[in-house]
CSV table of C-alpha atoms and ligand atoms in Angstrom, one decimal:
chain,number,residue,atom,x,y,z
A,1,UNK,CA,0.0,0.0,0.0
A,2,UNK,CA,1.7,3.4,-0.9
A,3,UNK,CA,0.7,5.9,2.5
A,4,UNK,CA,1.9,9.1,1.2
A,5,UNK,CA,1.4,10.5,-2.5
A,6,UNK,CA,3.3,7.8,-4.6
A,7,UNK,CA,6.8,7.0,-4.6
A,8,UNK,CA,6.8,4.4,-7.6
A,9,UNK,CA,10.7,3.9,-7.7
A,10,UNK,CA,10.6,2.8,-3.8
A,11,UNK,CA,7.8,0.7,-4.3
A,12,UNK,CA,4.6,0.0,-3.0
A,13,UNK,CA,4.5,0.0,1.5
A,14,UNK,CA,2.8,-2.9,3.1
A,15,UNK,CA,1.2,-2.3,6.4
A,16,UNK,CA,-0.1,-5.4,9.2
A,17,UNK,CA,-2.6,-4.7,12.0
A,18,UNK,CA,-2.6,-6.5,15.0
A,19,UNK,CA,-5.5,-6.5,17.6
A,20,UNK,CA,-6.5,-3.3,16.0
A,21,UNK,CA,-3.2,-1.5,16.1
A,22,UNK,CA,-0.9,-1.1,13.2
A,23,UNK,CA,2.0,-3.7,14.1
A,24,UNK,CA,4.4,-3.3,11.4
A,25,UNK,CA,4.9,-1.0,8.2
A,26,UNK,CA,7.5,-1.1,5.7
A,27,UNK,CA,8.3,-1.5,1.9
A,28,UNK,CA,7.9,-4.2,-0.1
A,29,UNK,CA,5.8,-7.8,1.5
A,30,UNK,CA,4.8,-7.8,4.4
A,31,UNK,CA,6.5,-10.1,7.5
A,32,UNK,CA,5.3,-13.9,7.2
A,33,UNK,CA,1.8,-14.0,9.0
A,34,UNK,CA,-0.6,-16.9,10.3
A,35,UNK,CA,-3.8,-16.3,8.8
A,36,UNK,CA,-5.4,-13.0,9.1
A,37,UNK,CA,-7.5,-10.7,6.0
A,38,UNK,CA,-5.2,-9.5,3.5
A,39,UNK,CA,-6.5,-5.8,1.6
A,40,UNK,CA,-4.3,-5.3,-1.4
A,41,UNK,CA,-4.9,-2.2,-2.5
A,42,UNK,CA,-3.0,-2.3,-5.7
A,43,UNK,CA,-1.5,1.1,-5.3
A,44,UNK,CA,-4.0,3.0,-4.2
A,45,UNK,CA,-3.2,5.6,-1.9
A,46,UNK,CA,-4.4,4.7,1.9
A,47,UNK,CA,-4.6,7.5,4.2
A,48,UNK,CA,-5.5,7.4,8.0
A,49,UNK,CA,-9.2,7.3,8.9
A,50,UNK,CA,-10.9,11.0,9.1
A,51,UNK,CA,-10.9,12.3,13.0
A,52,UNK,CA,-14.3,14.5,12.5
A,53,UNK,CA,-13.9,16.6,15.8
A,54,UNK,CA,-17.6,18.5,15.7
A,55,UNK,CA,-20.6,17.6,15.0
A,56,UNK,CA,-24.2,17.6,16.3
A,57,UNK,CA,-25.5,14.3,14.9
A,58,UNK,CA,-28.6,13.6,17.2
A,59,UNK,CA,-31.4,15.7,16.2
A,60,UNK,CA,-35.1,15.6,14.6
A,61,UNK,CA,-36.4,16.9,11.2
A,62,UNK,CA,-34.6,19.3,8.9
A,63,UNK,CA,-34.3,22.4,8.3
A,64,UNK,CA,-34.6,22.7,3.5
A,65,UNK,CA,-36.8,25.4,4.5
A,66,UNK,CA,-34.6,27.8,6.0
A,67,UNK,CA,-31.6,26.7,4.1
A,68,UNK,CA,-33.7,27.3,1.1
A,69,UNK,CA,-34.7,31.2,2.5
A,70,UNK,CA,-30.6,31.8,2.8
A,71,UNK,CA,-30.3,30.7,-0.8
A,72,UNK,CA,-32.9,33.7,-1.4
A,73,UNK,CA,-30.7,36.1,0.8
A,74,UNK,CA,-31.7,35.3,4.4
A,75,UNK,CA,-28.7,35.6,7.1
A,76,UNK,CA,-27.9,32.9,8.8
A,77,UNK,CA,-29.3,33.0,12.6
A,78,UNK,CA,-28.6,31.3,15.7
A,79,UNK,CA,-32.0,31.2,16.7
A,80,UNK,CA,-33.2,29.0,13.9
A,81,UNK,CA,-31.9,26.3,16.2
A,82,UNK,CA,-35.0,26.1,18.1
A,83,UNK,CA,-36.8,24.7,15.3
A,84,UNK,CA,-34.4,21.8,15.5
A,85,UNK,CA,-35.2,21.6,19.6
A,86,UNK,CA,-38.7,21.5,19.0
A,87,UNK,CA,-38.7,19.0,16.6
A,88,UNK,CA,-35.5,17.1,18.7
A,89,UNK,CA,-37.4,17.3,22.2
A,90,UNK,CA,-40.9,16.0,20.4
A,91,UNK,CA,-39.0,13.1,18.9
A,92,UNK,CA,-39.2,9.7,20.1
A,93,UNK,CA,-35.6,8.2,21.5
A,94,UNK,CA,-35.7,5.1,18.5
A,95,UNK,CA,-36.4,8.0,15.6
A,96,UNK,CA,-33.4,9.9,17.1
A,97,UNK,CA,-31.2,6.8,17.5
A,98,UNK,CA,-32.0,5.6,14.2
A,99,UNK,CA,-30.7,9.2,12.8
A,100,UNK,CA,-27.9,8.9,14.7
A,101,UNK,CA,-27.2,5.3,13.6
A,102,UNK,CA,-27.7,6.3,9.9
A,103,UNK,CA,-25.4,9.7,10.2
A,104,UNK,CA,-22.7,7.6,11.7
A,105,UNK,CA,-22.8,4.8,9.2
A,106,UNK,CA,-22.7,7.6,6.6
A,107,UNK,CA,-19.7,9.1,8.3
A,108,UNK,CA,-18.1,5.8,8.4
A,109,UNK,CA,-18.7,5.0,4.8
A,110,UNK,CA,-16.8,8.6,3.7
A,111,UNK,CA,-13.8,7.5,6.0
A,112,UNK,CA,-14.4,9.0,9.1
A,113,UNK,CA,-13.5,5.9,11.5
A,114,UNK,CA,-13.4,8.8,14.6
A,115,UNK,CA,-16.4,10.7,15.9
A,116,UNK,CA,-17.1,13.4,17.8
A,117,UNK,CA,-21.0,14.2,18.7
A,118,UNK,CA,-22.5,16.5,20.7
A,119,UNK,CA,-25.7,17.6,22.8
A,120,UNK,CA,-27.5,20.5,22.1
A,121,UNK,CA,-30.9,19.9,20.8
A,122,UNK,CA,-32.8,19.1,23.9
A,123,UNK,CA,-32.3,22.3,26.5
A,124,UNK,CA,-33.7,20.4,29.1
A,125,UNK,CA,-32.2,17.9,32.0
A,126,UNK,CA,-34.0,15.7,30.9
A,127,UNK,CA,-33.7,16.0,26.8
A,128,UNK,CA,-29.8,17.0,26.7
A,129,UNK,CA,-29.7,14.0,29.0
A,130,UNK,CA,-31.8,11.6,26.9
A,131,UNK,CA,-29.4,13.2,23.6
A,132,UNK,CA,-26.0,12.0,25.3
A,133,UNK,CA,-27.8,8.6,25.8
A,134,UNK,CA,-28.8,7.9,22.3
A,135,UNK,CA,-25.1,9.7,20.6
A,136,UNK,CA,-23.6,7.3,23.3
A,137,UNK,CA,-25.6,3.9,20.9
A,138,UNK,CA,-22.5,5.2,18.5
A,139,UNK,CA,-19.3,3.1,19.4
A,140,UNK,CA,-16.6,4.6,20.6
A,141,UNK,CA,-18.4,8.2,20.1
A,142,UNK,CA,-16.2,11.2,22.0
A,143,UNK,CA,-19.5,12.9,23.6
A,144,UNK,CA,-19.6,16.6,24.3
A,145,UNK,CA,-22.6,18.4,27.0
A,146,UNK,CA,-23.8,21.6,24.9
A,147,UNK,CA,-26.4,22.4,26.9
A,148,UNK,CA,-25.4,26.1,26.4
A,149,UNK,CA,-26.6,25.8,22.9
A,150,UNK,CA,-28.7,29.0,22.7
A,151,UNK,CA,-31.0,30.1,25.5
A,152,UNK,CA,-34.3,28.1,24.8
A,153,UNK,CA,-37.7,29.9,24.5
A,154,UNK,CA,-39.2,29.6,27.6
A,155,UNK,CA,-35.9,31.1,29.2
A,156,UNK,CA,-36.0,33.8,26.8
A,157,UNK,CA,-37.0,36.5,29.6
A,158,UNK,CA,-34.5,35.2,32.4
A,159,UNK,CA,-30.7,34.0,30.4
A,160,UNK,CA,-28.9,33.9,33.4
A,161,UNK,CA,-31.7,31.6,35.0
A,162,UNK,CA,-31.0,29.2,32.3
A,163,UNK,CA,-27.1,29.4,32.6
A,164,UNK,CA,-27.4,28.8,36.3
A,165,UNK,CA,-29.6,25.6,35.2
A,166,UNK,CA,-26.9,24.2,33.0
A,167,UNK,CA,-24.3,25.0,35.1
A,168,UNK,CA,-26.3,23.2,37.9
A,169,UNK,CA,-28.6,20.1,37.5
A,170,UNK,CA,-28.3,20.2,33.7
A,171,UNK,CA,-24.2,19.6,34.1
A,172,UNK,CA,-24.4,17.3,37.1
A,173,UNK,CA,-27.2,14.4,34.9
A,174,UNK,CA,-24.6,15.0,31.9
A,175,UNK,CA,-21.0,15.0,33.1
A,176,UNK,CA,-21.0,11.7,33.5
A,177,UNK,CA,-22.1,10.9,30.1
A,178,UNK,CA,-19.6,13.2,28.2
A,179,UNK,CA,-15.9,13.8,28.0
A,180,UNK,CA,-16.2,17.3,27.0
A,181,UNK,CA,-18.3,20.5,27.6
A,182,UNK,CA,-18.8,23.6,25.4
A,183,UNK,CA,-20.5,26.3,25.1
A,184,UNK,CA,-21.9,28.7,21.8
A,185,UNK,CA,-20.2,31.8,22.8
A,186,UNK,CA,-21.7,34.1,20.2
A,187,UNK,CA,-24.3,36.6,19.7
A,188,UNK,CA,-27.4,35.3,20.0
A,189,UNK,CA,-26.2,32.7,22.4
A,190,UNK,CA,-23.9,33.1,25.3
A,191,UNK,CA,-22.1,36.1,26.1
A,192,UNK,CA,-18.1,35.8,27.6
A,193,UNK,CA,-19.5,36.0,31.3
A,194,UNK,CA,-22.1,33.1,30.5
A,195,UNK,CA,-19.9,31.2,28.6
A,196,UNK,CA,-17.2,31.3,31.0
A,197,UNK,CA,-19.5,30.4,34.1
A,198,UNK,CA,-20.8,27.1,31.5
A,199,UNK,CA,-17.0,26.2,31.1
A,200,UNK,CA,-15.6,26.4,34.4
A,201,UNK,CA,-18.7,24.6,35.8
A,202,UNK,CA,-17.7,21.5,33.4
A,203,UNK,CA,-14.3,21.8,34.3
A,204,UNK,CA,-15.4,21.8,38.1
A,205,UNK,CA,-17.1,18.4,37.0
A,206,UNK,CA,-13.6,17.0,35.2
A,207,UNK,CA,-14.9,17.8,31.3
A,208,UNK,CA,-12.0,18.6,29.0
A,209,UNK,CA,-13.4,22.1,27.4
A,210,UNK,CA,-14.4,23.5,23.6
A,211,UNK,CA,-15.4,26.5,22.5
A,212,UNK,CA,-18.2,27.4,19.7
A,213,UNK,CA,-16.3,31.0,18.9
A,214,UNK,CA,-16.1,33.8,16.1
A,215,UNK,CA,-18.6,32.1,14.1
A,216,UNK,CA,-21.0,34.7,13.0
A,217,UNK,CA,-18.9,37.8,13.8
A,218,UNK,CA,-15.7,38.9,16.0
A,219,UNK,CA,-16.3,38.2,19.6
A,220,UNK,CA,-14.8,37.0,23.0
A,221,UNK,CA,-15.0,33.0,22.7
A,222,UNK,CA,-11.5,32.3,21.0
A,223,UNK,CA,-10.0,34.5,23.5
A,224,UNK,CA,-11.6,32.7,26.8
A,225,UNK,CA,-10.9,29.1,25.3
A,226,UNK,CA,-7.2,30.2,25.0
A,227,UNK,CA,-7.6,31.5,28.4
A,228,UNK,CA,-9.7,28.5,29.9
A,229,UNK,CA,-7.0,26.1,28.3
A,230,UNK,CA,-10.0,24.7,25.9
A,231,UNK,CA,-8.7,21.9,24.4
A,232,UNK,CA,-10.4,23.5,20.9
A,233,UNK,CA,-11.7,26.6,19.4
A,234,UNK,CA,-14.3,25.8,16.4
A,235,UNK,CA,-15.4,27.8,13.4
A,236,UNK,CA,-12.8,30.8,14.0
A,237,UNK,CA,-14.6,32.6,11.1
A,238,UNK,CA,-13.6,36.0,12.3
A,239,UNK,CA,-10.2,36.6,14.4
A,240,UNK,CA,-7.9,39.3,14.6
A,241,UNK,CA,-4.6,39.6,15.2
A,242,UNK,CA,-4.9,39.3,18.8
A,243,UNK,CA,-6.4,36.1,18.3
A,244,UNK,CA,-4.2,34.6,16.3
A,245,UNK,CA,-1.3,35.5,18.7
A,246,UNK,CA,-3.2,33.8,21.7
A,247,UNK,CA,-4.1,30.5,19.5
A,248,UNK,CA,-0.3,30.5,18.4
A,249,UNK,CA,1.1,30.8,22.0
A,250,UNK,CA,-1.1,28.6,23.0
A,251,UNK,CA,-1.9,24.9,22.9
A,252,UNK,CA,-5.3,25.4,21.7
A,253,UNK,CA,-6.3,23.5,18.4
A,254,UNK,CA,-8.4,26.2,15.7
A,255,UNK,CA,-10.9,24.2,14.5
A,256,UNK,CA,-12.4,25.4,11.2
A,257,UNK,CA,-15.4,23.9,9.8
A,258,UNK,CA,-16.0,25.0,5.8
A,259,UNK,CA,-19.2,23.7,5.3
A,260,UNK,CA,-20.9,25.5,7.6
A,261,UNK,CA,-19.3,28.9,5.6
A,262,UNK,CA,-20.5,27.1,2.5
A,263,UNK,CA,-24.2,26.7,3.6
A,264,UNK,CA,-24.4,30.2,5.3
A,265,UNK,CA,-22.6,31.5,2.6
A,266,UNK,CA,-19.7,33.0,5.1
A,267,UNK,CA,-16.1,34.6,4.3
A,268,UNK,CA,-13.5,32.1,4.7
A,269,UNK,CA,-11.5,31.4,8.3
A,270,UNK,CA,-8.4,32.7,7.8
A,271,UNK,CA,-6.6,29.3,7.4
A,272,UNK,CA,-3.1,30.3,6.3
A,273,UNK,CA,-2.7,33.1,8.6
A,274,UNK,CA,-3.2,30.6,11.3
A,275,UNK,CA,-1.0,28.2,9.8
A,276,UNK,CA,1.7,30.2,9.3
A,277,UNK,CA,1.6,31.4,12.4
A,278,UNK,CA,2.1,28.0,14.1
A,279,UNK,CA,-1.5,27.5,15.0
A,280,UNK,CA,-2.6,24.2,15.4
A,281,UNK,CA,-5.6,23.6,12.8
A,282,UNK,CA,-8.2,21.0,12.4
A,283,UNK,CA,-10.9,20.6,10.0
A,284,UNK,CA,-13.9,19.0,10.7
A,285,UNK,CA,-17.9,19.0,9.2
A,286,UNK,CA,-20.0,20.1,12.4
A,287,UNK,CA,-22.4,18.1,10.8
A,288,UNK,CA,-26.5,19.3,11.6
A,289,UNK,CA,-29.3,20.1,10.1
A,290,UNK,CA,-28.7,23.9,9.9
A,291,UNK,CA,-25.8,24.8,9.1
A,292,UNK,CA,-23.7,22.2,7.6
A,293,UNK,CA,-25.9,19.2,7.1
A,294,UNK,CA,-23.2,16.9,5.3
A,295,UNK,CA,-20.9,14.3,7.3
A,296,UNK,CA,-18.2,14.4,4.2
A,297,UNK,CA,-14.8,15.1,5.3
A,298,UNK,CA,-13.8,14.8,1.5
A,299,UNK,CA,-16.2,18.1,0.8
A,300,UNK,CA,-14.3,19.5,4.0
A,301,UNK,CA,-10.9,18.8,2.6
A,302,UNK,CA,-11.8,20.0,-1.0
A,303,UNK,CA,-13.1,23.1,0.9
A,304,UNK,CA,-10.3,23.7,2.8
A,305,UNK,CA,-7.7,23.5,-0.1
A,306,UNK,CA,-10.2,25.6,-2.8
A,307,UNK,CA,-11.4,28.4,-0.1
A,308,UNK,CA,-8.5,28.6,2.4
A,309,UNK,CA,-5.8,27.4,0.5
A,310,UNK,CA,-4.1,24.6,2.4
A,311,UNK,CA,-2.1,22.4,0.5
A,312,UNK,CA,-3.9,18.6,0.0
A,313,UNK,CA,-1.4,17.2,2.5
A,314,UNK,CA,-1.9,20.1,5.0
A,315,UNK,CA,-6.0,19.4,4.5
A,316,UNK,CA,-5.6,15.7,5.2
A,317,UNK,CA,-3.1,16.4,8.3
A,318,UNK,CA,-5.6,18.9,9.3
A,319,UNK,CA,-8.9,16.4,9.2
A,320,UNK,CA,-7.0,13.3,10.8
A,321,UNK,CA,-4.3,14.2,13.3
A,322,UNK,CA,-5.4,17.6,13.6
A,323,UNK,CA,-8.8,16.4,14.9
A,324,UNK,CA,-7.2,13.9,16.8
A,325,UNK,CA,-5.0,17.1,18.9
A,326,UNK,CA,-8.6,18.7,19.0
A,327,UNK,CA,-9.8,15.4,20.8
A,328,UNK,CA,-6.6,15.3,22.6
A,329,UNK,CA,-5.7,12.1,21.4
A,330,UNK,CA,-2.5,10.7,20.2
A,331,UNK,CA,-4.2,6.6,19.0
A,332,UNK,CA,-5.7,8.1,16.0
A,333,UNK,CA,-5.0,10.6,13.2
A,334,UNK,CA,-1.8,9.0,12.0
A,335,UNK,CA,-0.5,5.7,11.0
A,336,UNK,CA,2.6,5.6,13.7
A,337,UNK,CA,3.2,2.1,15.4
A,338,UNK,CA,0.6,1.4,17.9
A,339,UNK,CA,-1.8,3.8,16.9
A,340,UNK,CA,-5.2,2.7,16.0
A,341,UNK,CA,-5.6,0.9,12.5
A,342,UNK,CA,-7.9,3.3,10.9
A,343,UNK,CA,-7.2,3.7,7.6
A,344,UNK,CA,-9.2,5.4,4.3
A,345,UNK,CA,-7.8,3.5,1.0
A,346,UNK,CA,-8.6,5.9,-1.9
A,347,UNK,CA,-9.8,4.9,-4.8
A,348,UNK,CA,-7.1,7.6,-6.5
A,349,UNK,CA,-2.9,7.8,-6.7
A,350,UNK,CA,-3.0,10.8,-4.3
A,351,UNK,CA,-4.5,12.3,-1.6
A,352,UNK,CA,-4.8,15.5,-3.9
A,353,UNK,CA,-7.3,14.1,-5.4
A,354,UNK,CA,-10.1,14.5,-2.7
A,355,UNK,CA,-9.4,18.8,-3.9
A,356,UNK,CA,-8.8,17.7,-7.3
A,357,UNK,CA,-11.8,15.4,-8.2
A,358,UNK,CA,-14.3,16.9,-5.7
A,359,UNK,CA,-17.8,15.4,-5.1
A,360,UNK,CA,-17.3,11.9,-5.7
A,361,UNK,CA,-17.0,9.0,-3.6
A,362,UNK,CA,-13.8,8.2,-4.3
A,363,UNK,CA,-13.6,6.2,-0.9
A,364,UNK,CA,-12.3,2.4,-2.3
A,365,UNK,CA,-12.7,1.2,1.5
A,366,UNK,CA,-12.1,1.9,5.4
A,367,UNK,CA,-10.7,-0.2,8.0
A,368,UNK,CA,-11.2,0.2,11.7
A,369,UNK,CA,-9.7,-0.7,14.3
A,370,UNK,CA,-7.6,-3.0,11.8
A,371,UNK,CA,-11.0,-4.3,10.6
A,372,UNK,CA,-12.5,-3.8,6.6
A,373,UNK,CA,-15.8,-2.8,7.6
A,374,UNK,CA,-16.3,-0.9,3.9
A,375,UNK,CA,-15.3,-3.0,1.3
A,376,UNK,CA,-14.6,-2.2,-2.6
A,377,UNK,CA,-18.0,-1.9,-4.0
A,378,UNK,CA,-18.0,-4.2,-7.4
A,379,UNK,CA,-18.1,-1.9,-10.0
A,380,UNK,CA,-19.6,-2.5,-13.3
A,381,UNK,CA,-17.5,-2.5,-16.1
A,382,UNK,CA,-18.0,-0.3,-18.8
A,383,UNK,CA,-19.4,-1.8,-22.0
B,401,NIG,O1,-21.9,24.7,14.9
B,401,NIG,N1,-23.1,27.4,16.0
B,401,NIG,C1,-23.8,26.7,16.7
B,401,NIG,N2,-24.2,25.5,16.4
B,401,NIG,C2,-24.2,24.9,15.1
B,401,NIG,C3,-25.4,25.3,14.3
B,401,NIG,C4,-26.5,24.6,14.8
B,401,NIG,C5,-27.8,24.8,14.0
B,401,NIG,O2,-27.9,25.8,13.2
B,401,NIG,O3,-28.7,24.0,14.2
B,401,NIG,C6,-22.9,25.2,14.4
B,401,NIG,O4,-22.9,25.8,13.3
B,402,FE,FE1,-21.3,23.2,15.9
């Protein structure tokens, strides 16, 4: 299997997996093994499996309609999420965990073998509660308390009374569900004050932090993730310099997220000043039904190299180990011995492809955890 783009006159690499780890990789055949599936990839280029670090997979009905009115000239809103809590909170638990189910496997199939999911769509105890339950039916799910989504209607005259909820019996039926806690620090969500008191009250309960920031105009999230020691900042849509400077002297990941700038029809992150300031990026999809409703880390990657300009190789570093930092985890996002077998095999010579032949499925197949669990579809041959 040839890992990076090809290298024809070293020949192709061979790669073995053992008990889901990758045991050995080198050139030409592989050590002597008893038994075991063989993949021969004949030269395709394999890559490791996507590391999708936001998304907000459990939820109830769409929203065409209001994508639709943006296509007309309608600004994207924050509030148009509580017509996905309505339709979430009125939802019975098998609908949601079959769209949860079907999400994931669609994820899976386009190469992400690493998921992150969130809450958000409930804005009660008892709903986010229920929302962790179901994204916890996805194996191996890294599960994130947003509770501090927006403020929900029927808090709409008292904010702080619903920032005190979250931070109170909202957090403590949630924490132990979830890994991580953010917060939608933003106009028309949570204000620094509020978003600080949501963070620190996860971080009381032993949640690793993340930051919704700078999505929708310049405000105060990237700056108190830096400050809070979030483990990521996402969307980063609008930064200044001061900003930048904080990401780059910090160890905070910048997590940008191109679809949702395609479907609101946003400026750009600014990718390369980020980059090239030493900023750790990730991409990711932030999947949901508002404002990115796609799971395809390829249409992030062709994104990314089209609207920010990141080289291929610094899109495919950014959606696999870069989401992995944004996790903080060091078992996925690369192919190093030990590190989970997650791998993408294109169906292409090079990774450049994903930019170069964008929107087709040009995922051949995906193993996890050293398992095929896509294979090669048969293909019909042209007559
Ligand atoms: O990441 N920004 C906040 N949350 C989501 C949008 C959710 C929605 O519109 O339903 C996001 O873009
Ligand atoms: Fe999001």
């Amino acid at each position: 299997m040839s890992h990076e783009p090809s290298q024809p006159e070293q020949g192709p690499l061979s790669l073995v997996c053992a008990a889901g780890r990758v045991a050995w990789i080198g050139q030409g055949g592989p050590p002597e093994q008893a038994g075991g599936q063989r993949l021969d990839v004949a030269g395709r280029c394999v890559i490791p499996g996507f590391v999708d670090s936001h998304t907000h997979l459990v939820f109830a009905g769409d929203r065409l309609g209001e994508f639709t009115a943006r296509l007309a000239g309608r600004p994207y809103e924050a509030g148009g999420i509580a017509t996905t809590v309505a339709a979430t909170r009125a939802a019975a638990r098998p609908t949601l965990e079959n769209t949860v189910r079907g999400l994931a496997a669609e994820a899976l199939d386009g190469g992400t073998t690493t998921l992150e999911i969130k809450s958000g769509y409930g804005l009660t105890v008892d709903h986010e509660r229920r929302l962790l339950e179901v994204a916890a039916t996805v194996e191996d799910a890294e599960l994130t308390f947003l509770g501090a989504h927006v403020v929900p209607a029927e808090f709409a005259a008292d904010p702080d009374g619903y920032v005190a909820l979250v931070c109170g019996s909202m957090m403590e039926a949630c924490a132990p569900l979830a890994a991580w806690c953010d917060v939608f620090c933003e106009r028309g969500a949570f204000d620094a004050e509020q978003s600080r008191a949501v963070l620190e009250a996860g971080r009381r309960r032993g949640l690793g932090l993340r930051v919704h920031a700078n999505q929708l105009g310049h405000g105060p999230g990237v700056q108190l993730g830096v400050e809070l020691g979030a483990a990521a900042v996402d969307h980063c849509t609008f930064l200044d310099d001061d900003d930048v400077t904080a990401l780059a002297a910090s160890s905070t990941v910048a997590t940008l997220l191109p679809t949702v700038e395609l479907s609101t029809d946003s400026r750009p992150a600014p990718a390369r000043r980020l980059l090239d300031a030493g900023v750790d990026v990730a991409l990711a999809s932030d999947c949901n039904p508002g404002s990115s409703y796609t799971t395809s880390m390829a249409l992030v990657i062709a994104l990314a190299c089209q609207r920010y300009r990141l080289t291929p190789a610094e899109a495919v570093r950014a959606a696999t180990l870069g989401g992995a930092r944004a996790l903080g985890r060091d078992d996925v996002g690369h192919l190093g011995l030990g590190a989970a077998a997650d791998l993408v095999v294109l169906d292409a010579p090079d990774p450049g492809y994903l930019a170069y032949r964008p929107g087709l499925a040009q995922v051949y197949a995906v193993v996890r955890r050293g398992r095929v669990v896509r294979r090669p579809s048969a293909r019909v041959p042209a007559s």
